[in-house]
C-alpha positions as semicolon CSV with decimal commas, in nm:
position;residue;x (nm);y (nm);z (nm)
1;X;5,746;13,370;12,913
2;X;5,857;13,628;13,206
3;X;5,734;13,438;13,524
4;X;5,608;13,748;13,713
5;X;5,356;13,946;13,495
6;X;5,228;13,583;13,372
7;X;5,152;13,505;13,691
8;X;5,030;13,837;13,770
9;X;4,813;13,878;13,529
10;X;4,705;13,487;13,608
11;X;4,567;13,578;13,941
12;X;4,376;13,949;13,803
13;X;4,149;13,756;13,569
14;X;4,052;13,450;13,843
15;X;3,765;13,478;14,079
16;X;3,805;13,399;14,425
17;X;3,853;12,987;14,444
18;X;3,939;12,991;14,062
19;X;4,156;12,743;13,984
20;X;4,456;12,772;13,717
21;X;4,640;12,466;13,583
22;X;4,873;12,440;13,313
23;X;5,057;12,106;13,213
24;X;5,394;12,007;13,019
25;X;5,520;11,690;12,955
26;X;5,853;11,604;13,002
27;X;6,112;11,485;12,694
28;X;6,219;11,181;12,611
29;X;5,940;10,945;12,673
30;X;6,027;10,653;12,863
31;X;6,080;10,344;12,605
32;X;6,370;10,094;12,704
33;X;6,722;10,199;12,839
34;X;6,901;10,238;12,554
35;X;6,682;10,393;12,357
36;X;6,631;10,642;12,636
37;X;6,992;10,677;12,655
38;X;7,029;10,786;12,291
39;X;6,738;11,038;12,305
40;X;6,887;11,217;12,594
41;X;7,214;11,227;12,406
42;X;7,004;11,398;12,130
43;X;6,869;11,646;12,343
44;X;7,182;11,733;12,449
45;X;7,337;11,762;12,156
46;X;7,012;12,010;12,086
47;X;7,162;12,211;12,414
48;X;6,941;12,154;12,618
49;X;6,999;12,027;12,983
50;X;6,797;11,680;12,972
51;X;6,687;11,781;13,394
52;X;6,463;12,125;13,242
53;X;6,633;12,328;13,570
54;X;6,364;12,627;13,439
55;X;6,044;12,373;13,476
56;X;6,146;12,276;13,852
57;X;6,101;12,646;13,917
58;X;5,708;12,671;13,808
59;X;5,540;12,580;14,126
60;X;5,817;12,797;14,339
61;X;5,682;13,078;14,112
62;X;5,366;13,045;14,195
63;X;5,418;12,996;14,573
64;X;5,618;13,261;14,631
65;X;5,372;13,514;14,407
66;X;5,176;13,506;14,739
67;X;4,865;13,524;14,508
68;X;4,753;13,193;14,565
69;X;4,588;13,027;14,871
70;X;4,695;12,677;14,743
71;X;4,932;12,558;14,485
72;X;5,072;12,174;14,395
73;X;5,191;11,954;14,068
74;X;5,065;11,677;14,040
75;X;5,233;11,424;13,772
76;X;5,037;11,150;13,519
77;X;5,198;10,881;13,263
78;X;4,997;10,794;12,948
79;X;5,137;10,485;12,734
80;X;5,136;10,468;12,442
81;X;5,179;10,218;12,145
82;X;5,418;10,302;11,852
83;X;5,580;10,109;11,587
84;X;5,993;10,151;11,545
85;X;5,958;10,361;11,264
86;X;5,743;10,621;11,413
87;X;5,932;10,657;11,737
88;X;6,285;10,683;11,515
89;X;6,105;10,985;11,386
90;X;6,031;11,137;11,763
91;X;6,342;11,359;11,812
92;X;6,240;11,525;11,500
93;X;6,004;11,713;11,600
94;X;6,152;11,763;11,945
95;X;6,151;12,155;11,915
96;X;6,555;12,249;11,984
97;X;6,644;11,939;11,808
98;X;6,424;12,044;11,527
99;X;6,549;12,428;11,542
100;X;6,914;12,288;11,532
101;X;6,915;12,089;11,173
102;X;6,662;12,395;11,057
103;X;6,999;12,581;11,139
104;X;7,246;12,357;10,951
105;X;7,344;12,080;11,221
106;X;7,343;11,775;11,034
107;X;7,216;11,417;11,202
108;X;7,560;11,312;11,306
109;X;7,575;11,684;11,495
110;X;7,282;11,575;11,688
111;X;7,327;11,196;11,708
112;X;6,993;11,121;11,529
113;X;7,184;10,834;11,308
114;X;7,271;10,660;11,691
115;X;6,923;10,703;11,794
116;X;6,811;10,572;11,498
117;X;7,069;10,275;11,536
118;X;6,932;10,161;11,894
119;X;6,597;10,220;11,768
120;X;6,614;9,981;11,521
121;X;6,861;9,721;11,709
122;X;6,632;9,711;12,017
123;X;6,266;9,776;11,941
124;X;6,017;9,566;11,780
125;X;5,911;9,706;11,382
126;X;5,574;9,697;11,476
127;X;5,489;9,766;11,897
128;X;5,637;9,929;12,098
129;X;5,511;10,080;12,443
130;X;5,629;10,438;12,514
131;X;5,572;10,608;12,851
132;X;5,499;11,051;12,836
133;X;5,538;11,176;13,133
134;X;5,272;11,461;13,224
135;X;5,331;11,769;13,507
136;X;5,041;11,947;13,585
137;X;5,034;12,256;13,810
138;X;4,732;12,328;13,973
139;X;4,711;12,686;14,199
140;X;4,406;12,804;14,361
141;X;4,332;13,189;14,404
């Protein structure tokens, strides 16, 4: 999405003191160290840089539009339980890690079998608690 007419076209359809907010959440969840470790090592692999350099520029977007009287993020966690099996399963549907094997990377490519190795060697079969990570920006016309 080009930055400038969606943010343009953002502030022609608000009223005065309308309020716009759109949220992401940020990849991997937190679960335990190594774990985490392995994920980011998937999302690598997937080619994307783990620090999202083009989500830290959202709210300097909308700042520096000038069509906004007010503009902040504001972040939330939600936990949430899952059992080994289904978080093993998580970088699956992790879009670019998902577009990669679509395009012939195998699991090994991507490091899904170690991700699925600490998965399994540190997480219990049945509970787990995993921690998303939520950015909401909020700008006010």
């Amino acid at each position: 999405l080009d930055a400038e007419p969606a943010i343009a076209e953002i502030a022609r359809i608000l009223r005065p003191g309308g309020l716009f907010a759109a949220y992401d959440y940020d990849w991997p969840p937190l679960i335990g160290w190594e774990v985490d470790a392995a994920f980011l090592r998937v999302i690598e692999a997937a080619g994307v840089d783990p620090s999202r350099p083009e989500k830290a520029r959202h709210v300097q977007n909308l700042t520096e539009s000038g069509r906004f009287r007010a503009v902040r993020e504001v972040f939330l966690h939600a936990r949430q339980v899952a059992r080994a099996a289904e978080i093993a399963q998580l970088p699956r549907v992790f879009g670019p890690a998902a577009r990669r094997l679509g395009e012939g990377a195998t699991e090994h490519d991507l490091g899904l079998d170690r991700f699925e190795g600490a998965v399994s060697g540190c997480l219990n079969p049945d509970a787990n608690m995993m921690w998303w990570s939520y950015r909401i920006r909020v700008a006010v016309k």
